CSV table of C-alpha atoms in Angstrom, one decimal:
chain,number,residue,atom,x,y,z
A,1,MET,CA,-84.1,173.6,-40.1
A,2,ALA,CA,-86.3,170.6,-40.7
A,3,GLU,CA,-86.0,168.7,-44.0
A,4,VAL,CA,-89.3,169.3,-45.8
A,5,LEU,CA,-91.0,166.0,-47.1
A,6,TYR,CA,-92.7,165.3,-50.4
A,7,PRO,CA,-95.5,162.7,-50.5
A,8,ALA,CA,-94.2,159.8,-52.4
A,9,ALA,CA,-95.2,158.5,-56.0
A,10,LEU,CA,-97.2,156.3,-56.6
A,11,GLY,CA,-95.5,153.0,-57.1
A,12,THR,CA,-93.0,154.0,-54.9
A,13,PRO,CA,-92.2,151.5,-51.4
A,14,ASN,CA,-93.6,154.6,-49.6
A,15,ALA,CA,-97.0,155.5,-52.0
A,16,PRO,CA,-100.3,155.8,-50.2
A,17,SER,CA,-102.5,152.9,-50.8
A,18,SER,CA,-105.4,155.9,-52.0
A,19,LEU,CA,-105.4,158.9,-54.0
A,20,MET,CA,-107.8,161.9,-52.3
A,21,LEU,CA,-108.9,163.3,-54.8
A,22,ARG,CA,-110.2,167.0,-54.4
A,23,ARG,CA,-113.0,168.7,-56.3
A,24,THR,CA,-114.3,172.1,-56.9
A,25,ARG,CA,-118.4,172.2,-55.8
A,26,LEU,CA,-120.6,174.6,-56.8
A,27,VAL,CA,-124.8,174.8,-56.3
A,28,ARG,CA,-126.2,177.4,-58.4
A,29,THR,CA,-129.6,179.3,-57.0
A,30,ASP,CA,-131.2,181.0,-59.7
A,31,PRO,CA,-133.5,183.8,-58.8
A,32,ASP,CA,-136.5,181.4,-59.6
A,33,GLY,CA,-135.3,179.1,-57.3
A,34,THR,CA,-133.8,176.9,-60.2
A,35,VAL,CA,-131.4,175.0,-58.4
A,36,ALA,CA,-128.2,173.3,-60.3
A,37,GLU,CA,-125.3,171.3,-59.2
A,38,TYR,CA,-121.2,171.9,-60.9
A,39,ILE,CA,-118.3,169.6,-60.3
A,40,PHE,CA,-114.5,170.1,-61.6
A,41,ASP,CA,-112.3,168.2,-61.7
A,42,GLN,CA,-109.2,170.9,-62.7
A,43,GLY,CA,-107.1,173.2,-59.9
A,44,VAL,CA,-108.6,176.6,-62.1
A,45,VAL,CA,-112.3,177.1,-62.3
A,46,THR,CA,-113.2,180.5,-64.7
A,47,LEU,CA,-116.9,182.2,-64.2
A,48,GLY,CA,-118.3,184.3,-66.9
A,49,SER,CA,-120.3,185.2,-69.4
A,50,MET,CA,-118.3,183.9,-72.2
A,51,ASP,CA,-118.7,180.2,-73.6
A,52,ASP,CA,-115.0,179.7,-72.8
A,53,ASN,CA,-115.7,179.8,-68.9
A,54,ASP,CA,-115.5,176.5,-66.8
A,55,LEU,CA,-119.2,178.0,-65.9
A,56,VAL,CA,-120.9,180.0,-68.2
A,57,ILE,CA,-123.2,182.3,-65.9
A,58,ASP,CA,-126.4,183.6,-68.6
A,59,ASP,CA,-126.2,186.9,-66.6
A,60,ASP,CA,-125.8,190.6,-68.0
A,61,GLN,CA,-125.0,191.8,-64.5
A,62,VAL,CA,-121.6,189.4,-64.8
A,63,SER,CA,-119.3,190.2,-66.8
A,64,ARG,CA,-117.2,188.5,-69.5
A,65,TYR,CA,-115.1,187.3,-67.5
A,66,HIS,CA,-116.0,187.9,-64.0
A,67,ALA,CA,-113.8,185.5,-61.6
A,68,ARG,CA,-111.5,182.2,-61.1
A,69,ILE,CA,-110.8,179.9,-58.3
A,70,HIS,CA,-108.0,177.6,-58.0
A,71,GLN,CA,-106.3,175.6,-55.8
A,72,GLU,CA,-103.1,176.3,-54.0
A,73,GLY,CA,-102.1,173.2,-52.1
A,74,ASP,CA,-105.2,172.4,-49.8
A,75,ASP,CA,-106.9,175.4,-50.3
A,76,PHE,CA,-109.1,177.2,-52.8
A,77,LEU,CA,-108.7,180.4,-53.5
A,78,ILE,CA,-111.5,183.0,-55.7
A,79,GLU,CA,-109.9,186.4,-57.3
A,80,ASP,CA,-111.9,188.7,-58.8
A,81,LEU,CA,-111.1,189.5,-62.1
A,82,ARG,CA,-111.6,193.6,-62.6
A,83,SER,CA,-114.9,192.5,-63.2
A,84,THR,CA,-117.8,195.6,-63.9
A,85,ASN,CA,-120.7,194.9,-60.6
A,86,GLY,CA,-117.7,192.9,-58.2
A,87,THR,CA,-117.3,189.4,-56.5
A,88,TRP,CA,-118.7,189.7,-53.4
A,89,ILE,CA,-118.8,186.6,-50.9
A,90,ASN,CA,-120.9,186.0,-47.6
A,91,ARG,CA,-122.3,189.6,-48.7
A,92,VAL,CA,-118.8,191.1,-48.6
A,93,ARG,CA,-117.2,192.9,-51.8
A,94,ILE,CA,-113.8,191.0,-52.2
A,95,ARG,CA,-110.9,191.0,-54.6
A,96,GLU,CA,-109.4,187.9,-53.6
A,97,ALA,CA,-110.4,185.8,-50.8
A,98,TRP,CA,-109.8,182.3,-49.0
A,99,LEU,CA,-113.0,179.8,-49.6
A,100,LYS,CA,-114.6,177.7,-47.0
A,101,SER,CA,-117.0,175.0,-47.4
A,102,GLY,CA,-120.4,176.3,-47.3
A,103,SER,CA,-119.2,180.0,-49.0
A,104,VAL,CA,-121.8,181.9,-50.6
A,105,ILE,CA,-120.5,183.5,-53.7
A,106,ARG,CA,-122.4,186.3,-55.6
A,107,LEU,CA,-121.7,187.2,-59.2
A,108,GLY,CA,-124.6,190.1,-60.8
A,109,ASN,CA,-127.7,188.6,-59.7
A,110,THR,CA,-125.9,184.8,-59.7
A,111,GLN,CA,-125.6,183.0,-56.2
A,112,LEU,CA,-123.3,180.0,-55.7
A,113,ARG,CA,-122.9,178.1,-52.9
A,114,PHE,CA,-118.9,176.6,-53.0
A,115,ASN,CA,-118.0,173.0,-51.6
A,116,ILE,CA,-114.8,171.0,-51.6
A,117,GLN,CA,-116.2,167.7,-52.4
A,118,ASN,CA,-113.2,165.9,-51.5
A,119,GLU,CA,-113.4,161.8,-53.1
A,120,LYS,CA,-110.8,158.7,-51.4
A,121,VAL,CA,-110.0,157.0,-54.6
A,122,GLU,CA,-108.8,152.9,-53.1
A,123,LEU,CA,-105.7,151.9,-55.6
A,124,THR,CA,-106.5,148.5,-56.7
A,125,PRO,CA,-104.8,146.2,-58.9
A,126,SER,CA,-106.1,146.5,-62.0
A,127,GLN,CA,-107.5,142.5,-63.2
A,128,HIS,CA,-106.1,143.2,-67.1
A,129,GLU,CA,-102.7,142.7,-68.2
A,130,SER,CA,-103.2,145.6,-70.2
A,131,LEU,CA,-104.8,149.0,-70.6
A,132,GLY,CA,-104.3,151.0,-73.8
A,133,GLY,CA,-101.0,151.1,-74.9
A,134,ILE,CA,-99.7,149.6,-71.6
A,135,VAL,CA,-98.2,145.7,-71.5
A,136,GLY,CA,-97.9,144.1,-67.7
A,137,LYS,CA,-99.0,141.2,-65.1
A,138,THR,CA,-96.5,141.9,-62.9
A,139,GLU,CA,-97.9,143.3,-59.4
A,140,SER,CA,-96.1,146.7,-60.0
A,141,MET,CA,-98.0,147.2,-63.4
A,142,ARG,CA,-101.0,146.1,-62.9
A,143,LYS,CA,-101.4,149.4,-59.4
A,144,LEU,CA,-99.8,151.1,-62.3
A,145,MET,CA,-102.8,150.3,-64.4
A,146,GLY,CA,-105.1,150.3,-61.4
A,147,ALA,CA,-104.2,154.4,-60.4
A,148,ILE,CA,-104.2,155.1,-64.0
A,149,GLU,CA,-108.1,153.9,-64.1
A,150,LYS,CA,-108.9,155.7,-61.7
A,151,VAL,CA,-106.7,159.0,-62.3
A,152,ALA,CA,-107.3,159.4,-65.9
A,153,PRO,CA,-111.1,160.1,-66.2
A,154,THR,CA,-110.9,163.1,-63.6
A,155,GLY,CA,-108.9,166.3,-65.4
A,156,ALA,CA,-106.2,165.8,-62.4
A,157,THR,CA,-102.6,167.1,-63.5
A,158,VAL,CA,-100.0,164.0,-63.8
A,159,VAL,CA,-96.3,163.6,-63.6
A,160,LEU,CA,-94.5,160.2,-64.4
A,161,GLU,CA,-91.6,160.0,-63.4
A,162,GLY,CA,-89.1,156.8,-63.8
A,163,GLU,CA,-86.1,156.4,-66.0
A,164,THR,CA,-85.8,156.8,-69.7
A,165,GLY,CA,-87.7,153.8,-71.9
A,166,THR,CA,-90.2,152.6,-69.7
A,167,GLY,CA,-92.9,153.9,-71.5
A,168,LYS,CA,-94.3,157.5,-70.2
A,169,GLU,CA,-95.3,158.5,-73.4
A,170,VAL,CA,-97.4,155.4,-73.5
A,171,VAL,CA,-98.9,155.7,-70.9
A,172,ALA,CA,-99.5,159.6,-70.8
A,173,ARG,CA,-101.3,158.7,-74.2
A,174,THR,CA,-103.0,156.2,-72.8
A,175,ILE,CA,-104.2,158.3,-69.9
A,176,HIS,CA,-105.1,160.9,-72.6
A,177,GLN,CA,-107.5,157.6,-74.9
A,178,LEU,CA,-109.4,157.2,-71.1
A,179,SER,CA,-110.3,160.7,-70.2
A,180,MET,CA,-113.4,163.3,-71.3
A,181,ARG,CA,-110.4,165.2,-73.9
A,182,GLN,CA,-110.1,162.1,-76.0
A,183,ASN,CA,-111.7,163.0,-79.5
A,184,HIS,CA,-109.2,166.0,-78.8
A,185,PRO,CA,-105.6,166.3,-79.7
A,186,PHE,CA,-102.6,165.1,-77.8
A,187,ILE,CA,-99.7,167.4,-78.4
A,188,VAL,CA,-96.4,166.2,-77.3
A,189,PHE,CA,-93.5,168.1,-76.4
A,190,ASP,CA,-90.0,167.3,-75.5
A,191,CYS,CA,-88.0,170.1,-73.0
A,192,GLY,CA,-85.2,168.8,-73.5
A,193,ALA,CA,-84.6,168.4,-77.4
A,194,VAL,CA,-85.4,172.3,-78.0
A,195,ALA,CA,-83.0,174.8,-77.3
A,196,GLN,CA,-84.1,176.6,-74.6
A,197,ASN,CA,-84.2,179.4,-76.5
A,198,LEU,CA,-87.1,178.2,-78.6
A,199,ILE,CA,-89.0,176.7,-75.8
A,200,GLU,CA,-91.3,179.6,-75.4
A,201,SER,CA,-92.5,180.5,-78.3
A,202,GLU,CA,-92.5,176.5,-79.2
A,203,LEU,CA,-95.4,176.3,-76.2
A,204,PHE,CA,-97.2,179.5,-76.6
A,205,GLY,CA,-96.1,180.6,-80.0
A,206,HIS,CA,-95.6,184.4,-81.5
A,207,GLU,CA,-96.6,187.6,-82.8
A,208,LYS,CA,-95.1,188.4,-86.2
A,209,GLY,CA,-91.7,190.9,-86.1
A,210,SER,CA,-90.9,189.4,-82.2
A,211,PHE,CA,-87.8,188.5,-83.1
A,212,THR,CA,-85.4,188.1,-86.1
A,213,GLY,CA,-87.0,185.5,-88.6
A,214,ALA,CA,-90.5,185.8,-87.3
A,215,LEU,CA,-91.9,186.5,-90.6
A,216,ALA,CA,-95.6,185.5,-89.7
A,217,SER,CA,-97.6,184.9,-86.0
A,218,ARG,CA,-97.6,181.2,-85.2
A,219,GLN,CA,-99.8,179.3,-82.7
A,220,GLY,CA,-97.9,177.5,-79.9
A,221,LEU,CA,-98.4,174.0,-78.8
A,222,PHE,CA,-100.9,175.2,-75.2
A,223,GLU,CA,-103.1,176.8,-77.9
A,224,MET,CA,-102.9,173.1,-80.6
A,225,ALA,CA,-104.3,171.6,-77.6
A,226,HIS,CA,-107.0,173.3,-76.6
A,227,GLY,CA,-109.7,171.1,-75.2
A,228,GLY,CA,-107.1,167.9,-75.4
A,229,THR,CA,-104.0,167.1,-73.4
A,230,ILE,CA,-100.7,168.4,-73.6
A,231,PHE,CA,-97.8,165.7,-73.0
A,232,LEU,CA,-95.1,167.9,-71.6
A,233,ASP,CA,-91.5,165.3,-71.5
A,234,GLU,CA,-89.1,165.6,-69.5
A,235,ILE,CA,-89.8,168.5,-67.4
A,236,GLY,CA,-87.1,168.9,-65.3
A,237,GLU,CA,-85.0,170.2,-68.2
A,238,LEU,CA,-87.3,173.1,-68.3
A,239,ALA,CA,-84.5,176.3,-67.3
A,240,LEU,CA,-85.7,177.7,-64.0
A,241,ASP,CA,-86.8,181.5,-66.3
A,242,LEU,CA,-89.3,179.4,-68.3
A,243,GLN,CA,-90.7,177.9,-65.2
A,244,PRO,CA,-92.5,181.3,-64.3
A,245,LYS,CA,-94.6,181.1,-67.4
A,246,LEU,CA,-95.7,178.0,-67.3
A,247,LEU,CA,-96.5,178.0,-64.0
A,248,ARG,CA,-99.2,181.6,-65.3
A,249,ALA,CA,-100.4,179.3,-67.7
A,250,LEU,CA,-101.7,176.1,-65.4
A,251,GLU,CA,-102.9,179.1,-62.9
A,252,GLN,CA,-104.6,181.3,-64.9
A,253,ARG,CA,-105.3,179.1,-67.9
A,254,GLU,CA,-104.1,181.3,-70.4
A,255,ILE,CA,-100.9,181.7,-72.2
A,256,ARG,CA,-99.5,185.6,-74.1
A,257,ARG,CA,-97.9,184.6,-77.3
A,258,VAL,CA,-93.8,185.7,-77.4
A,259,GLY,CA,-94.2,189.6,-78.7
A,260,GLY,CA,-97.9,190.0,-77.8
A,261,ASN,CA,-100.0,191.3,-75.3
A,262,ARG,CA,-103.0,189.6,-76.0
A,263,PRO,CA,-104.1,186.6,-72.8
A,264,ILE,CA,-105.7,183.7,-75.0
A,265,LYS,CA,-107.8,181.3,-72.8
A,266,ILE,CA,-106.7,177.9,-73.2
A,267,ASP,CA,-108.8,175.0,-71.9
A,268,VAL,CA,-105.9,172.1,-71.7
A,269,ARG,CA,-104.9,168.7,-69.4
A,270,VAL,CA,-100.8,168.8,-68.7
A,271,VAL,CA,-99.1,165.4,-68.1
A,272,ALA,CA,-96.0,166.0,-67.0
A,273,ALA,CA,-92.7,163.4,-67.6
A,274,THR,CA,-88.8,163.5,-66.1
A,275,ASN,CA,-86.2,160.5,-65.5
A,276,ARG,CA,-85.3,162.6,-62.5
A,277,ASP,CA,-86.0,163.1,-59.3
A,278,LEU,CA,-88.8,166.3,-58.8
A,279,ALA,CA,-88.8,166.7,-54.9
A,280,GLU,CA,-84.6,166.0,-55.3
A,281,GLU,CA,-84.5,168.9,-57.8
A,282,VAL,CA,-86.7,170.8,-55.7
A,283,LYS,CA,-84.8,171.1,-52.4
A,284,ALA,CA,-81.3,171.6,-55.0
A,285,GLY,CA,-83.0,174.7,-56.3
A,286,ARG,CA,-83.3,173.6,-59.9
A,287,PHE,CA,-87.2,173.2,-60.1
A,288,ARG,CA,-89.7,175.3,-58.5
A,289,GLU,CA,-91.8,174.3,-55.5
A,290,ASP,CA,-95.1,176.0,-56.1
A,291,LEU,CA,-94.3,174.6,-60.4
A,292,PHE,CA,-94.2,170.8,-58.5
A,293,TYR,CA,-97.2,171.4,-56.0
A,294,ARG,CA,-99.0,172.5,-59.4
A,295,LEU,CA,-98.2,169.6,-61.4
A,296,GLY,CA,-97.8,167.0,-59.5
A,297,VAL,CA,-101.1,166.8,-58.6
A,298,VAL,CA,-100.9,162.9,-59.2
A,299,ARG,CA,-97.7,161.7,-59.5
A,300,LEU,CA,-97.2,158.2,-60.7
A,301,LYS,CA,-93.6,156.2,-60.9
A,302,LEU,CA,-93.0,154.0,-63.7
A,303,PRO,CA,-90.7,150.7,-63.0
A,304,ALA,CA,-87.7,149.8,-64.8
A,305,LEU,CA,-87.9,146.6,-66.2
A,306,ARG,CA,-85.4,145.4,-64.7
A,307,GLU,CA,-87.8,145.4,-61.8
A,308,ARG,CA,-90.7,143.4,-63.8
A,309,ARG,CA,-88.8,141.1,-65.4
A,310,ASP,CA,-91.6,138.3,-65.7
A,311,ASP,CA,-93.5,141.2,-67.8
A,312,ILE,CA,-90.9,140.6,-70.5
A,313,PRO,CA,-92.6,137.3,-72.6
A,314,LEU,CA,-95.5,139.2,-72.7
A,315,LEU,CA,-94.1,142.7,-74.3
A,316,VAL,CA,-92.2,140.9,-76.4
A,317,GLN,CA,-95.4,138.9,-77.6
A,318,HIS,CA,-97.3,142.5,-77.7
A,319,MET,CA,-93.8,144.1,-79.9
A,320,LEU,CA,-94.7,140.7,-82.0
A,321,ARG,CA,-98.0,141.5,-83.1
A,322,ILE,CA,-98.2,145.1,-83.5
A,323,GLY,CA,-94.3,145.8,-84.8
A,324,SER,CA,-94.5,146.4,-88.6
A,325,PHE,CA,-91.3,145.1,-88.7
A,326,ASN,CA,-92.7,141.6,-87.9
A,327,ARG,CA,-95.7,141.7,-90.7
A,328,GLN,CA,-96.2,139.0,-92.9
A,329,GLY,CA,-99.0,139.2,-95.3
A,330,ASP,CA,-102.1,139.4,-93.1
A,331,GLY,CA,-99.9,137.5,-89.7
A,332,GLN,CA,-97.2,138.0,-88.0
A,333,ARG,CA,-93.5,135.7,-89.5
A,334,VAL,CA,-92.4,135.6,-86.2
A,335,LYS,CA,-94.6,133.7,-83.5
A,336,GLY,CA,-92.5,133.8,-80.5
A,337,LEU,CA,-89.6,133.4,-78.6
A,338,SER,CA,-87.5,129.7,-77.5
A,339,PHE,CA,-86.7,128.8,-73.8
A,340,GLU,CA,-83.3,130.0,-73.9
A,341,ALA,CA,-83.5,133.4,-75.5
A,342,ARG,CA,-86.2,133.6,-73.0
A,343,GLN,CA,-84.2,133.0,-70.2
A,344,ALA,CA,-81.2,135.1,-71.6
A,345,LEU,CA,-83.7,138.1,-72.6
A,346,GLY,CA,-84.8,137.3,-68.5
A,347,SER,CA,-81.6,137.3,-67.4
A,348,TYR,CA,-80.6,140.8,-68.9
A,349,ASP,CA,-81.0,144.2,-66.8
A,350,PHE,CA,-82.2,146.5,-69.7
A,351,PRO,CA,-80.4,149.3,-68.6
A,352,GLY,CA,-82.3,151.2,-70.9
A,353,ASN,CA,-85.8,149.5,-70.3
A,354,VAL,CA,-88.9,149.2,-72.9
A,355,ARG,CA,-87.1,150.9,-75.9
A,356,GLU,CA,-84.0,148.9,-75.3
A,357,LEU,CA,-86.2,145.7,-75.7
A,358,GLY,CA,-88.5,146.9,-78.7
A,359,ASN,CA,-85.2,147.6,-80.4
A,360,VAL,CA,-83.5,144.5,-79.7
A,361,VAL,CA,-86.8,142.5,-80.6
A,362,GLU,CA,-87.0,144.6,-83.9
A,363,ARG,CA,-83.5,143.2,-84.5
A,364,ALA,CA,-83.9,139.5,-83.3
A,365,CYS,CA,-87.1,139.0,-85.8
A,366,SER,CA,-84.1,140.2,-89.0
A,367,PHE,CA,-81.9,138.0,-88.2
A,368,ALA,CA,-85.0,134.5,-87.4
A,369,GLU,CA,-84.6,132.0,-89.6
A,370,GLY,CA,-88.1,130.3,-88.4
A,371,ASP,CA,-91.4,131.1,-86.4
A,372,LEU,CA,-89.3,131.9,-83.1
A,373,ILE,CA,-86.6,134.1,-81.9
A,374,GLN,CA,-83.9,132.0,-81.2
A,375,LEU,CA,-80.9,132.2,-78.3
A,376,GLU,CA,-78.5,133.2,-81.5
A,377,ASP,CA,-80.6,136.1,-83.2
A,378,LEU,CA,-79.9,138.2,-80.1
A,379,PRO,CA,-76.9,140.8,-79.5
A,380,ASP,CA,-74.0,139.4,-77.5
A,381,HIS,CA,-74.0,141.7,-74.7
A,382,ILE,CA,-77.6,139.8,-73.8
A,383,THR,CA,-76.4,136.4,-74.4
A,384,GLY,CA,-73.2,137.0,-73.4
A,385,PHE,CA,-71.0,135.1,-76.5
A,386,GLY,CA,-69.1,138.1,-77.1
A,387,GLN,CA,-67.1,137.0,-73.6
A,388,VAL,CA,-66.7,133.2,-74.6
A,389,ARG,CA,-66.6,133.6,-79.3
A,390,THR,CA,-66.4,135.7,-82.1
A,391,ARG,CA,-68.0,135.3,-85.1
A,392,ARG,CA,-67.9,132.6,-87.8
A,393,SER,CA,-66.6,135.6,-90.0
A,394,GLU,CA,-63.9,136.6,-87.6
A,395,THR,CA,-61.8,133.7,-88.2
A,396,GLN,CA,-63.1,131.7,-85.3
A,397,ALA,CA,-60.7,132.5,-83.0
A,398,THR,CA,-62.5,131.1,-79.8
A,399,GLU,CA,-62.9,127.8,-81.1
A,400,SER,CA,-58.9,127.6,-82.1
A,401,LEU,CA,-58.3,128.1,-78.2
A,402,HIS,CA,-60.4,125.4,-77.1
A,403,GLY,CA,-58.4,122.9,-77.9
A,404,GLY,CA,-59.5,123.4,-81.6
A,405,ARG,CA,-62.6,122.2,-81.8
A,406,GLY,CA,-65.4,123.4,-84.5
A,407,ASN,CA,-66.4,122.1,-87.7
A,408,GLY,CA,-63.9,120.6,-89.8
A,409,PRO,CA,-60.7,122.3,-91.6
A,410,ALA,CA,-61.2,125.9,-89.9
A,411,ALA,CA,-60.5,125.1,-85.8
A,412,PRO,CA,-56.5,124.6,-86.1
A,413,LEU,CA,-56.4,128.4,-87.8
A,414,LEU,CA,-54.6,130.1,-85.4
A,415,ALA,CA,-52.8,126.7,-84.7
A,416,ASP,CA,-51.3,127.6,-87.8
A,417,GLN,CA,-49.1,130.8,-86.9
A,418,THR,CA,-46.0,131.2,-84.7
A,419,PHE,CA,-47.1,131.9,-81.2
A,420,LYS,CA,-46.9,135.4,-81.1
A,421,ILE,CA,-48.7,136.2,-84.0
A,422,ALA,CA,-51.6,133.7,-82.9
A,423,LYS,CA,-51.8,135.3,-79.9
A,424,GLU,CA,-52.3,139.4,-81.4
A,425,ALA,CA,-55.3,137.7,-83.1
A,426,TRP,CA,-56.7,136.5,-80.7
A,427,LEU,CA,-56.7,138.9,-78.5
A,428,GLY,CA,-57.2,141.4,-81.4
A,429,ALA,CA,-60.8,139.1,-82.0
A,430,PHE,CA,-61.0,139.9,-78.5
A,431,GLU,CA,-61.1,143.7,-77.9
A,432,LYS,CA,-63.1,144.5,-81.2
A,433,GLU,CA,-66.1,141.9,-80.2
A,434,TYR,CA,-66.1,143.2,-76.7
A,435,ILE,CA,-65.7,146.9,-76.9
A,436,ALA,CA,-68.2,146.6,-79.5
A,437,SER,CA,-70.4,144.9,-77.3
A,438,LEU,CA,-70.2,147.7,-74.6
A,439,LEU,CA,-71.1,150.6,-76.7
A,440,ALA,CA,-74.2,149.0,-77.8
A,441,ARG,CA,-75.3,148.1,-74.1
A,442,HIS,CA,-75.0,151.9,-73.7
A,443,SER,CA,-75.7,153.4,-76.6
A,444,GLY,CA,-72.8,154.5,-78.2
A,445,ASN,CA,-71.9,155.9,-75.3
A,446,LEU,CA,-67.6,156.0,-74.6
A,447,SER,CA,-68.3,157.6,-70.8
A,448,GLN,CA,-70.7,154.6,-69.9
A,449,ALA,CA,-68.7,152.2,-71.8
A,450,ALA,CA,-65.0,153.3,-70.1
A,451,ARG,CA,-66.5,152.7,-67.0
A,452,GLU,CA,-68.4,149.3,-67.3
A,453,ALA,CA,-65.1,148.4,-68.6
A,454,ASP,CA,-63.1,150.1,-65.6
A,455,VAL,CA,-60.8,151.3,-68.4
A,456,ASP,CA,-59.6,155.5,-69.0
A,457,ARG,CA,-61.8,156.7,-71.2
A,458,LYS,CA,-59.6,157.9,-73.6
A,459,HIS,CA,-57.6,154.9,-74.0
A,460,PHE,CA,-61.1,153.2,-75.0
A,461,ARG,CA,-61.9,155.9,-77.7
A,462,ARG,CA,-58.3,154.4,-79.0
A,463,LEU,CA,-59.5,151.3,-79.2
A,464,ALA,CA,-63.2,152.0,-80.3
A,465,ARG,CA,-61.2,153.5,-83.0
A,466,LYS,CA,-59.0,151.2,-83.9
A,467,TYR,CA,-61.0,148.6,-84.7
A,468,ASP,CA,-63.4,151.0,-86.8
A,469,LEU,CA,-66.0,150.8,-84.5
A,470,ILE,CA,-66.4,155.2,-83.8
A,471,ALA,CA,-65.0,158.0,-86.9
A,472,GLY,CA,-62.1,159.0,-86.5
A,473,ARG,CA,-58.4,157.5,-86.9
A,474,PRO,CA,-56.4,155.2,-84.5
A,475,ASP,CA,-54.0,157.6,-83.6
A,476,ASP,CA,-56.2,161.0,-83.5
A,477,GLU,CA,-55.5,162.6,-80.4
A,478,ASP,CA,-58.7,162.7,-77.8
A,479,GLU,CA,-60.0,165.8,-76.9
A,480,ASP,CA,-61.0,166.3,-72.8
């Protein structure tokens, strides 16, 4: 069987240079000859006499929720919602039918002509170095900002892909701020931070008594985000049994609370994010293909920080300017980077990306004594100092190793000891500094640190406990 190829995300090497946006265009002709045109960006358009429909039809022959048009891939389907007087396509009454451009829809006494409006959007790099909370001047970032400028004003669902810490929430918030929904709520939900058995209640709400502990009815996040945007972070963590419920919410534009039977209409734009490759997750059977297509109307790939090193000085300046940690009166305490500090940051790979850079800048500000961050203010795992020196408070062991070069009488400290004692002291200082640096680089993750050190994880853990770098006694047995 041939392998299914999914469209590449914008921002990847094989991504297209343009984006095709398919919109629903309805032309309404009233009995008195009045003509009105309506264009919809979203994938689902509801028709009826109630005010919460996308197209409100003031016609006493039209039901409150009469019909719904929704996009499936490149095609459009109209579905009658059990209306009283029926939905008619080209004079034929239907329950559901595929629509073609030029099809005539009749609801009650109202006639609508359906058309598919294709708009080819050329994706050109932005001319700016910032957009909302996004900062960058490299080509990859200007292309990303250019795509956001075009996509944000539409109602298109967006999936953001990229490594942890690349700024997906910042991009999602920027999309919201540049959309027509900017004055309505922006709600964030992390699918990987909530127990799977609680996610349905969090997203869709619950009715009183629907489960143990449900002492009162409660709105879900989709209801709270009504009129605005909901950001579903780590969407790849969503369990398979919950994915159809999310798909229903996107397609039907309605939800049901846990324990409830009443459908609740919602008007929400969805922006989702993941550090996984969703196309690969679909192939592996861990993510529904129909949900992938429903979410991925537009897919944007955020570059890792190591792929945009030239943006680091600009990002640091931005962090220093907006960070509360750098406030001094009405201005900034630290103004920028020294040349050496800039070189060190540009040479480091930043596995934690922009989030890690933010932590490094905040830490460096707390150590900085002048108005510039100096090389010695940065962590040793970035400067490389941990490989050639220890802190002065830790006996100046490395200075003694290099022929006694040091400041005054402290330099020959190890030389005053026997060879065995001096060697053990130096090795101990080295081990502690080396392990501490690796743990800091990997945010305390023992497995990743041990893998980089090429050391058995149990042995690495015992060494970390020996120097009180993690909780536990040095002689504790390591669990598997």
